Amino acid sequence: MVNNISFSILKKTRRIFLLVLVFLSLVSSLRAETNYLKLGEQELSLGNLEQAKQYFLQVKPPLTDEDLDFLRARLILAKLYFNEHEFTLAKKQCEQILKYYPQNLETQNLLKAIKNEEKRFFQRFLDNGKKYLPALLKGTVMTLTLVLFTMLVSPLGGLVIALGRISRFLPLSLFCWFIIWMFRGTPLLLQLFFIYYGLPALGITLKPLTAAFWGLGLNYSAYLAEIIRAGIQSIDAGQMEAAKALGMTYGQAMRRIIIPQTYKRIMPPIGNEFIALIKDTALVSTIAMVELMRSADQLFNTYFDVTVLILAGIIYLLLTTVFTLTFEKIERKVGAYEQR
Amino acid sequence: MNKDNQVLVELKNITKRFGEVVAIDKVNLKVHKGEKVAIIGPSGSGKSTLLRTINFLEKIDEGQIFFEGKEVGYVFKRNKRVLDKPKKICALRSEIGMVFQHFHLFPHLTVIENVMEGPRTVLKKNKQEAKSIALDMLKKVGLLDKKNVYPACLSGGQKQRVAIARALAMKPKLMLFDEPTSALDPELVGEVFEAIKKLAQEGMTMIIVTHQMGFAREMADRVIFMEHGRFLLEAKSKEFFSSSLENPRIKSFLQKILD
Ligand SMILES: Nc1ncnc2c1ncn2[C@@H]1O[C@H](COP(=O)(O)OP(=O)(O)O)[C@@H](O)[C@H]1O
Ligand SMILES: [Mg+2]
């Protein structure tokens, strides 16, 4: 009996103790909320926007309908974001307020205003984009011209230099080594400057486009020459022997047997070079060529609008993506015989 | 002279050096039309080099090479021996078929394209002609059903038979085989030997380097034992084995490879 009574008393006191704890924690949390709102407003009046935002974010969701601290804090926050054109963040704050105070008119109106403004901002981006696009596209056509020209010329130039490099005729081999050494060992920018600004001093004056063609063509031929040479030398010597044993000349063996086998191996590094090429064409903007980079530069200097740079970036990305995908397709095709 | 007794290829006193190494040391060899010669000998004795001098894949330092009675392959410029014009060398090579130990099929071409390549590129045959030649040759080596696959999916024995077909498509007057079965699993050796034997029965002139003594005895008219770039023994295949017993070097070599 005695045991039983003492046990029930113990149980009761524990319950009371727990209740007191919950109450205390509630009171303290309520006090903390009021503090954060006040703190935030204080910082705001002092002009410490970031600190104020931090405090407002700490304000806890309301426990009762009468508690309006959360509403006030988050509304200020939403307006701050709105003024900073942080539309997504502002919208998120409004949506949180409406979760607890679905009827609040001020918040609803603010949300509408945000959505409106957001649309206008995007519209402005599009409108400005439309304004810049013709000039940028014109530049893109020039960039593509340079890229396609170099893509056509440099594999041929590279092949010729590579064959010269592996020739047993020493002067030719040395000459090709020299070309590769020079064009791979100096910046493309320097080469372009030399061809466009330097050659006139030697009595050779070239139009910007001609100079750009020469610079890019020679530079990329030199790079591809090394890739092609490595590709040719990676083919088993037995292939050349078998071709010769059939009675093929060196040229026939190269054309029919050796070079076709290099395609699979040289395609990935050549693809890499061509991606670099798309970006490298931007360098010719320094020799009075108006291509994509130069067009973007001119527009940016007129309007000081970051939209121009974003658009130019998007166009470059589109170009590199298309070329990457195309090359992957070609790679898969030329390597087919090793999978069967 | 009887037509069958015409000398097809003759090596006179040829020497080939690689720097200090004398790979071929004043060798003389006559091969008659329709004759089959087997060359055996330890590794590094110069067997491959000898075959390769015959189709000018290796340039000799001294001596003369005759093909169908004419001296061929080299001219002298300012007292220096140089290979004849590429056109002439290529023409000579196109009359000599060669089969390598490691096949060297063209991996980017299908089986039939491999066999058509010589007739197309070297003999300038049109596609139709080249194709019909290639089909004939593939039939001969029993690989018609593989004509459209790539070499990568053939067994070693099949690869070597395609290589034989590829050489035969040039209608060569002489066939050189450099250890045609050495790279094969034992169970694949037979099919390649069958193809070569068939060729022998058709009267093809051939020189074959091999370690397979049984095959050499069965197929060859003459067997040559080579060591240090020289012919240590040259005998009719029927007499080769009894003669070889007299030479302790050859005897021990034969014992080693027969084990
Ligand atoms: N391309 C080469 N360069 C240098 N030495 C070589 C070359 N080819 C063969 N040799 C040497 O010539 C000798 C004969 O070689 P090889 O004809 O391949 O012998 P086998 O075919 O009988 O094994 C060997 O000593 C070998 O090392
Ligand atoms: Mg050998």
PDB file of N, CA, C and O and ligand atoms in Angstrom, chain B residues 18 21 23 42-49, ligand 1:
ATOM      1  N   PHE B  18      73.234  -6.012 -89.877  1.00  0.00           N
ATOM      2  CA  PHE B  18      72.590  -4.971 -89.069  1.00  0.00           C
ATOM      3  C   PHE B  18      73.675  -4.450 -88.135  1.00  0.00           C
ATOM      4  O   PHE B  18      73.929  -5.029 -87.082  1.00  0.00           O
ATOM      5  N   VAL B  21      76.021  -7.019 -86.468  1.00  0.00           N
ATOM      6  CA  VAL B  21      75.436  -8.352 -86.647  1.00  0.00           C
ATOM      7  C   VAL B  21      75.371  -8.711 -88.127  1.00  0.00           C
ATOM      8  O   VAL B  21      74.856  -7.939 -88.941  1.00  0.00           O
ATOM      9  N   ALA B  23      73.494 -10.827 -90.371  1.00  0.00           N
ATOM     10  CA  ALA B  23      72.258 -11.613 -90.340  1.00  0.00           C
ATOM     11  C   ALA B  23      72.248 -12.659 -91.445  1.00  0.00           C
ATOM     12  O   ALA B  23      71.795 -13.787 -91.253  1.00  0.00           O
ATOM     13  N   PRO B  42      67.478 -22.301 -85.572  1.00  0.00           N
ATOM     14  CA  PRO B  42      67.148 -21.623 -84.315  1.00  0.00           C
ATOM     15  C   PRO B  42      66.777 -20.165 -84.521  1.00  0.00           C
ATOM     16  O   PRO B  42      67.067 -19.579 -85.566  1.00  0.00           O
ATOM     17  N   SER B  43      66.149 -19.601 -83.518  1.00  0.00           N
ATOM     18  CA  SER B  43      65.740 -18.209 -83.558  1.00  0.00           C
ATOM     19  C   SER B  43      66.956 -17.304 -83.681  1.00  0.00           C
ATOM     20  O   SER B  43      67.979 -17.548 -83.057  1.00  0.00           O
ATOM     21  N   GLY B  44      66.852 -16.278 -84.533  1.00  0.00           N
ATOM     22  CA  GLY B  44      67.963 -15.349 -84.720  1.00  0.00           C
ATOM     23  C   GLY B  44      68.977 -15.809 -85.730  1.00  0.00           C
ATOM     24  O   GLY B  44      70.004 -15.172 -85.920  1.00  0.00           O
ATOM     25  N   SER B  45      68.672 -16.927 -86.422  1.00  0.00           N
ATOM     26  CA  SER B  45      69.658 -17.444 -87.377  1.00  0.00           C
ATOM     27  C   SER B  45      69.567 -16.742 -88.730  1.00  0.00           C
ATOM     28  O   SER B  45      70.398 -16.988 -89.594  1.00  0.00           O
ATOM     29  N   GLY B  46      68.569 -15.871 -88.920  1.00  0.00           N
ATOM     30  CA  GLY B  46      68.490 -15.109 -90.167  1.00  0.00           C
ATOM     31  C   GLY B  46      67.440 -15.593 -91.140  1.00  0.00           C
ATOM     32  O   GLY B  46      67.412 -15.171 -92.295  1.00  0.00           O
ATOM     33  N   LYS B  47      66.547 -16.462 -90.699  1.00  0.00           N
ATOM     34  CA  LYS B  47      65.533 -17.011 -91.612  1.00  0.00           C
ATOM     35  C   LYS B  47      64.597 -15.917 -92.126  1.00  0.00           C
ATOM     36  O   LYS B  47      64.356 -15.793 -93.334  1.00  0.00           O
ATOM     37  N   SER B  48      64.056 -15.124 -91.191  1.00  0.00           N
ATOM     38  CA  SER B  48      63.145 -14.053 -91.603  1.00  0.00           C
ATOM     39  C   SER B  48      63.858 -13.064 -92.502  1.00  0.00           C
ATOM     40  O   SER B  48      63.332 -12.650 -93.542  1.00  0.00           O
ATOM     41  N   THR B  49      65.055 -12.694 -92.108  1.00  0.00           N
ATOM     42  CA  THR B  49      65.806 -11.724 -92.900  1.00  0.00           C
ATOM     43  C   THR B  49      66.015 -12.248 -94.323  1.00  0.00           C
ATOM     44  O   THR B  49      65.871 -11.495 -95.290  1.00  0.00           O
TER      45      THR B  49
HETATM   46  N1  LIG C   1      65.678  -4.643 -88.047  1.00  0.00           N
HETATM   47  C1  LIG C   1      66.727  -5.206 -87.420  1.00  0.00           C
HETATM   48  N2  LIG C   1      67.640  -4.432 -86.801  1.00  0.00           N
HETATM   49  C2  LIG C   1      68.699  -4.977 -86.176  1.00  0.00           C
HETATM   50  N3  LIG C   1      68.941  -6.293 -86.126  1.00  0.00           N
HETATM   51  C3  LIG C   1      68.074  -7.119 -86.715  1.00  0.00           C
HETATM   52  C4  LIG C   1      66.919  -6.619 -87.386  1.00  0.00           C
HETATM   53  N4  LIG C   1      66.212  -7.670 -87.875  1.00  0.00           N
HETATM   54  C5  LIG C   1      66.910  -8.780 -87.530  1.00  0.00           C
HETATM   55  N5  LIG C   1      68.018  -8.452 -86.828  1.00  0.00           N
HETATM   56  C6  LIG C   1      69.047  -9.400 -86.321  1.00  0.00           C
HETATM   57  O1  LIG C   1      69.402 -10.234 -87.369  1.00  0.00           O
HETATM   58  C7  LIG C   1      69.538 -11.566 -86.913  1.00  0.00           C
HETATM   59  C8  LIG C   1      68.604 -12.488 -87.694  1.00  0.00           C
HETATM   60  O2  LIG C   1      67.268 -12.183 -87.371  1.00  0.00           O
HETATM   61  P1  LIG C   1      66.035 -12.940 -88.020  1.00  0.00           P
HETATM   62  O3  LIG C   1      66.201 -12.975 -89.485  1.00  0.00           O
HETATM   63  O4  LIG C   1      64.804 -12.294 -87.510  1.00  0.00           O
HETATM   64  O5  LIG C   1      66.154 -14.387 -87.400  1.00  0.00           O
HETATM   65  P2  LIG C   1      65.096 -15.574 -87.384  1.00  0.00           P
HETATM   66  O6  LIG C   1      63.946 -15.199 -88.253  1.00  0.00           O
HETATM   67  O7  LIG C   1      65.846 -16.765 -87.885  1.00  0.00           O
HETATM   68  O8  LIG C   1      64.710 -15.759 -85.958  1.00  0.00           O
HETATM   69  C9  LIG C   1      69.233 -11.541 -85.437  1.00  0.00           C
HETATM   70  O9  LIG C   1      70.455 -11.480 -84.739  1.00  0.00           O
HETATM   71  C10 LIG C   1      68.475 -10.284 -85.237  1.00  0.00           C
HETATM   72  O10 LIG C   1      68.701  -9.762 -83.969  1.00  0.00           O
END
